[in-house]
């Protein structure tokens, strides 16, 4: 027997189905509003970093021929209008790489060396030394592993996740150069 409400109307029938339908729709909407999925990798729409809320500004699947290598996401405090704004922003930012396949350490290190060497801003002796510090921190990755490249104001660039043994490169100059190199290779904003 169905329970009765105070007004004598039961909870069964169309009313109950409507309520269940609304609840299911809210759960589905909330799930899609809180994360984006690309290539089977789910990234949250927002993360907390140093007490600040960073928003997922871009997510993309990187492929080589037919092979899905990784999904990357860029988190910023606010949406920039251009590449220059994204790079020069003073607050925290994070680049996340989530690997879809295993990659040996040497291949990952060589890919980073190649990517960093294409950038005009990475050619000074100091930038080369800091690039090598980042590369030396890298490890082999398995499917499901991540590599986090995080700029923390007044600290510098932190490299973490399963794809790194950890590194901290002080200052903003190298962080700006790395984000500039990344956004040149992966243009998502207007160039200025």
Short mmCIF file of C-alpha atoms in Angstrom, two decimals:
data_model
loop_
_atom_site.label_atom_id
_atom_site.label_comp_id
_atom_site.label_asym_id
_atom_site.label_seq_id
_atom_site.Cartn_x
_atom_site.Cartn_y
_atom_site.Cartn_z
CA UNK A 1 0.00 0.00 0.00
CA UNK A 2 1.37 3.45 -0.99
CA UNK A 3 1.84 6.00 1.80
CA UNK A 4 -0.56 8.93 1.78
CA UNK A 5 0.40 12.58 1.96
CA UNK A 6 -1.37 14.83 4.42
CA UNK A 7 -3.73 16.04 1.69
CA UNK A 8 -4.80 12.43 1.07
CA UNK A 9 -3.09 12.10 -2.34
CA UNK A 10 -0.79 9.08 -2.78
CA UNK A 11 2.89 9.17 -3.82
CA UNK A 12 2.43 6.72 -6.69
CA UNK A 13 1.51 7.34 -10.32
CA UNK A 14 2.54 10.17 -12.63
CA UNK A 15 3.62 12.49 -9.82
CA UNK A 16 6.18 10.03 -8.49
CA UNK A 17 7.52 9.34 -11.99
CA UNK A 18 7.84 13.09 -12.60
CA UNK A 19 9.77 13.57 -9.34
CA UNK A 20 12.06 10.62 -10.14
CA UNK A 21 12.58 12.02 -13.66
CA UNK A 22 13.51 15.46 -12.29
CA UNK A 23 15.93 13.95 -9.75
CA UNK A 24 17.59 11.79 -12.44
CA UNK A 25 17.89 14.81 -14.76
CA UNK A 26 19.43 16.90 -11.96
CA UNK A 27 21.97 14.16 -11.17
CA UNK A 28 22.91 13.80 -14.83
CA UNK A 29 23.16 17.56 -15.29
CA UNK A 30 25.23 17.93 -12.12
CA UNK A 31 27.57 15.18 -13.32
CA UNK A 32 28.15 16.85 -16.65
CA UNK A 33 28.44 20.29 -15.08
CA UNK A 34 31.19 19.12 -12.71
CA UNK A 35 33.50 17.40 -15.18
CA UNK A 36 34.32 17.12 -18.84
CA UNK A 37 35.27 13.86 -20.52
CA UNK A 38 37.52 13.63 -23.55
CA UNK A 39 38.98 10.38 -24.83
CA UNK A 40 37.59 8.56 -21.80
CA UNK A 41 39.47 10.86 -19.38
CA UNK A 42 37.39 12.87 -16.94
CA UNK A 43 38.73 16.23 -15.76
CA UNK A 44 36.88 18.30 -13.17
CA UNK A 45 35.57 21.70 -14.29
CA UNK A 46 37.37 23.30 -11.34
CA UNK A 47 40.21 22.54 -8.94
CA UNK A 48 41.42 24.28 -5.79
CA UNK A 49 45.02 25.44 -5.71
CA UNK A 50 46.51 27.60 -2.94
CA UNK A 51 42.99 28.43 -1.77
CA UNK A 52 41.96 29.67 -5.22
CA UNK A 53 39.47 28.12 -7.60
CA UNK A 54 40.96 27.35 -11.01
CA UNK A 55 38.65 26.59 -13.91
CA UNK A 56 39.23 24.11 -16.70
CA UNK A 57 39.80 26.44 -19.62
CA UNK A 58 40.67 23.85 -22.26
CA UNK A 59 40.76 20.06 -22.63
CA UNK A 60 42.13 18.16 -25.61
CA UNK A 61 43.10 14.66 -26.73
CA UNK A 62 46.61 14.40 -28.19
CA UNK A 63 47.11 11.69 -30.83
CA UNK A 64 50.02 10.40 -32.86
CA UNK A 65 48.70 8.83 -36.04
CA UNK A 66 45.95 6.50 -34.72
CA UNK A 67 47.29 6.25 -31.18
CA UNK A 68 45.74 8.23 -28.35
CA UNK A 69 48.71 9.42 -26.25
CA UNK A 70 47.25 11.66 -23.55
CA UNK A 71 44.52 14.11 -22.66
CA UNK A 72 45.68 17.51 -21.49
CA UNK A 73 43.82 20.21 -19.64
CA UNK A 74 44.70 23.78 -18.76
CA UNK A 75 43.41 25.31 -15.51
CA UNK A 76 43.37 29.07 -14.93
CA UNK A 77 41.65 31.41 -12.48
CA UNK A 78 39.92 33.32 -15.26
CA UNK A 79 39.48 32.90 -19.00
CA UNK A 80 42.12 34.94 -20.83
CA UNK A 81 41.44 36.87 -24.01
CA UNK A 82 44.74 35.92 -25.63
CA UNK A 83 47.84 33.78 -25.29
CA UNK A 84 49.77 36.71 -23.81
CA UNK A 85 47.14 37.12 -21.06
CA UNK A 86 47.25 33.39 -20.26
CA UNK A 87 51.04 33.44 -19.95
CA UNK A 88 51.47 36.70 -18.04
CA UNK A 89 48.66 36.06 -15.54
CA UNK A 90 50.10 36.42 -12.03
CA UNK A 91 47.94 33.81 -10.28
CA UNK A 92 48.33 30.02 -10.11
CA UNK A 93 47.79 27.87 -13.20
CA UNK A 94 48.12 24.20 -13.96
CA UNK A 95 48.69 22.05 -17.01
CA UNK A 96 47.56 18.44 -16.54
CA UNK A 97 48.55 15.54 -18.79
CA UNK A 98 46.68 12.26 -18.31
CA UNK A 99 48.29 9.42 -20.23
CA UNK A 100 46.24 6.94 -22.26
CA UNK A 101 49.16 4.59 -22.92
CA UNK A 102 52.49 3.62 -21.42
CA UNK A 103 55.48 5.69 -22.52
CA UNK A 104 59.09 4.81 -21.56
CA UNK A 105 61.03 7.50 -19.71
CA UNK A 106 63.47 8.09 -22.58
CA UNK A 107 60.65 8.69 -25.07
CA UNK A 108 58.86 11.07 -22.71
CA UNK A 109 62.10 12.95 -21.95
CA UNK A 110 62.97 13.24 -25.66
CA UNK A 111 59.46 14.49 -26.46
CA UNK A 112 59.80 17.20 -23.80
CA UNK A 113 63.31 18.14 -24.97
CA UNK A 114 62.03 18.46 -28.54
CA UNK A 115 58.99 20.46 -27.52
CA UNK A 116 61.03 22.83 -25.35
CA UNK A 117 63.78 23.28 -27.97
CA UNK A 118 61.25 24.61 -30.51
CA UNK A 119 60.58 27.66 -28.37
CA UNK A 120 62.62 30.79 -29.03
CA UNK A 121 62.34 31.80 -25.37
CA UNK A 122 64.07 28.59 -24.19
CA UNK A 123 67.47 29.26 -25.80
CA UNK A 124 69.30 31.13 -23.02
CA UNK A 125 71.74 29.12 -20.89
CA UNK A 126 69.56 29.56 -17.79
CA UNK A 127 66.39 28.40 -19.60
CA UNK A 128 68.21 25.38 -21.03
CA UNK A 129 69.44 24.43 -17.55
CA UNK A 130 65.93 24.73 -16.11
CA UNK A 131 64.47 22.79 -19.06
CA UNK A 132 66.90 19.98 -18.35
CA UNK A 133 65.92 20.05 -14.66
CA UNK A 134 62.29 19.48 -15.71
CA UNK A 135 63.27 16.74 -18.18
CA UNK A 136 65.47 14.97 -15.60
CA UNK A 137 62.51 14.79 -13.21
CA UNK A 138 60.41 12.77 -15.68
CA UNK A 139 59.63 9.08 -15.22
CA UNK A 140 58.15 6.39 -17.42
CA UNK A 141 54.35 6.56 -17.43
CA UNK A 142 51.65 3.91 -17.61
CA UNK A 143 48.13 4.26 -18.91
CA UNK A 144 46.18 6.24 -16.29
CA UNK A 145 49.21 8.12 -14.92
CA UNK A 146 49.32 11.91 -14.83
CA UNK A 147 51.88 14.67 -15.04
CA UNK A 148 51.04 17.99 -13.38
CA UNK A 149 52.89 21.18 -14.27
CA UNK A 150 51.83 23.88 -11.84
CA UNK A 151 52.82 27.52 -11.51
CA UNK A 152 52.58 28.77 -7.92
CA UNK A 153 53.09 32.53 -7.42
CA UNK A 154 56.16 33.44 -5.37
CA UNK A 155 57.38 29.83 -5.60
CA UNK A 156 57.78 28.87 -9.23
CA UNK A 157 57.01 25.88 -11.40
CA UNK A 158 56.26 22.58 -9.67
CA UNK A 159 56.32 19.29 -11.59
CA UNK A 160 54.48 16.39 -9.95
CA UNK A 161 52.29 13.34 -10.54
CA UNK A 162 53.21 9.76 -11.43
CA UNK A 163 55.11 11.04 -14.49
CA UNK A 164 57.68 12.88 -12.38
CA UNK A 165 59.85 12.28 -9.36
CA UNK A 166 59.11 15.91 -8.51
CA UNK A 167 60.84 19.18 -9.32
CA UNK A 168 60.56 22.82 -8.27
CA UNK A 169 61.96 25.45 -10.59
CA UNK A 170 61.92 28.83 -8.82
CA UNK A 171 60.64 32.10 -10.27
CA UNK A 172 58.12 33.02 -12.93
CA UNK A 173 60.40 33.34 -15.98
CA UNK A 174 60.73 29.61 -16.67
CA UNK A 175 57.01 29.02 -15.96
CA UNK A 176 56.09 31.76 -18.44
CA UNK A 177 58.48 30.30 -21.02
CA UNK A 178 57.07 26.79 -20.57
CA UNK A 179 53.42 27.92 -20.85
CA UNK A 180 54.39 30.05 -23.88
CA UNK A 181 56.04 27.04 -25.55
CA UNK A 182 53.01 24.85 -24.74
CA UNK A 183 50.53 27.37 -26.14
CA UNK A 184 52.63 27.83 -29.29
CA UNK A 185 52.53 24.06 -29.88
CA UNK A 186 48.85 23.87 -28.88
CA UNK A 187 47.25 27.18 -29.89
CA UNK A 188 43.91 27.71 -28.14
CA UNK A 189 43.83 31.52 -27.87
CA UNK A 190 44.30 34.44 -30.19
CA UNK A 191 48.02 35.11 -30.77
CA UNK A 192 49.16 38.64 -29.97
#
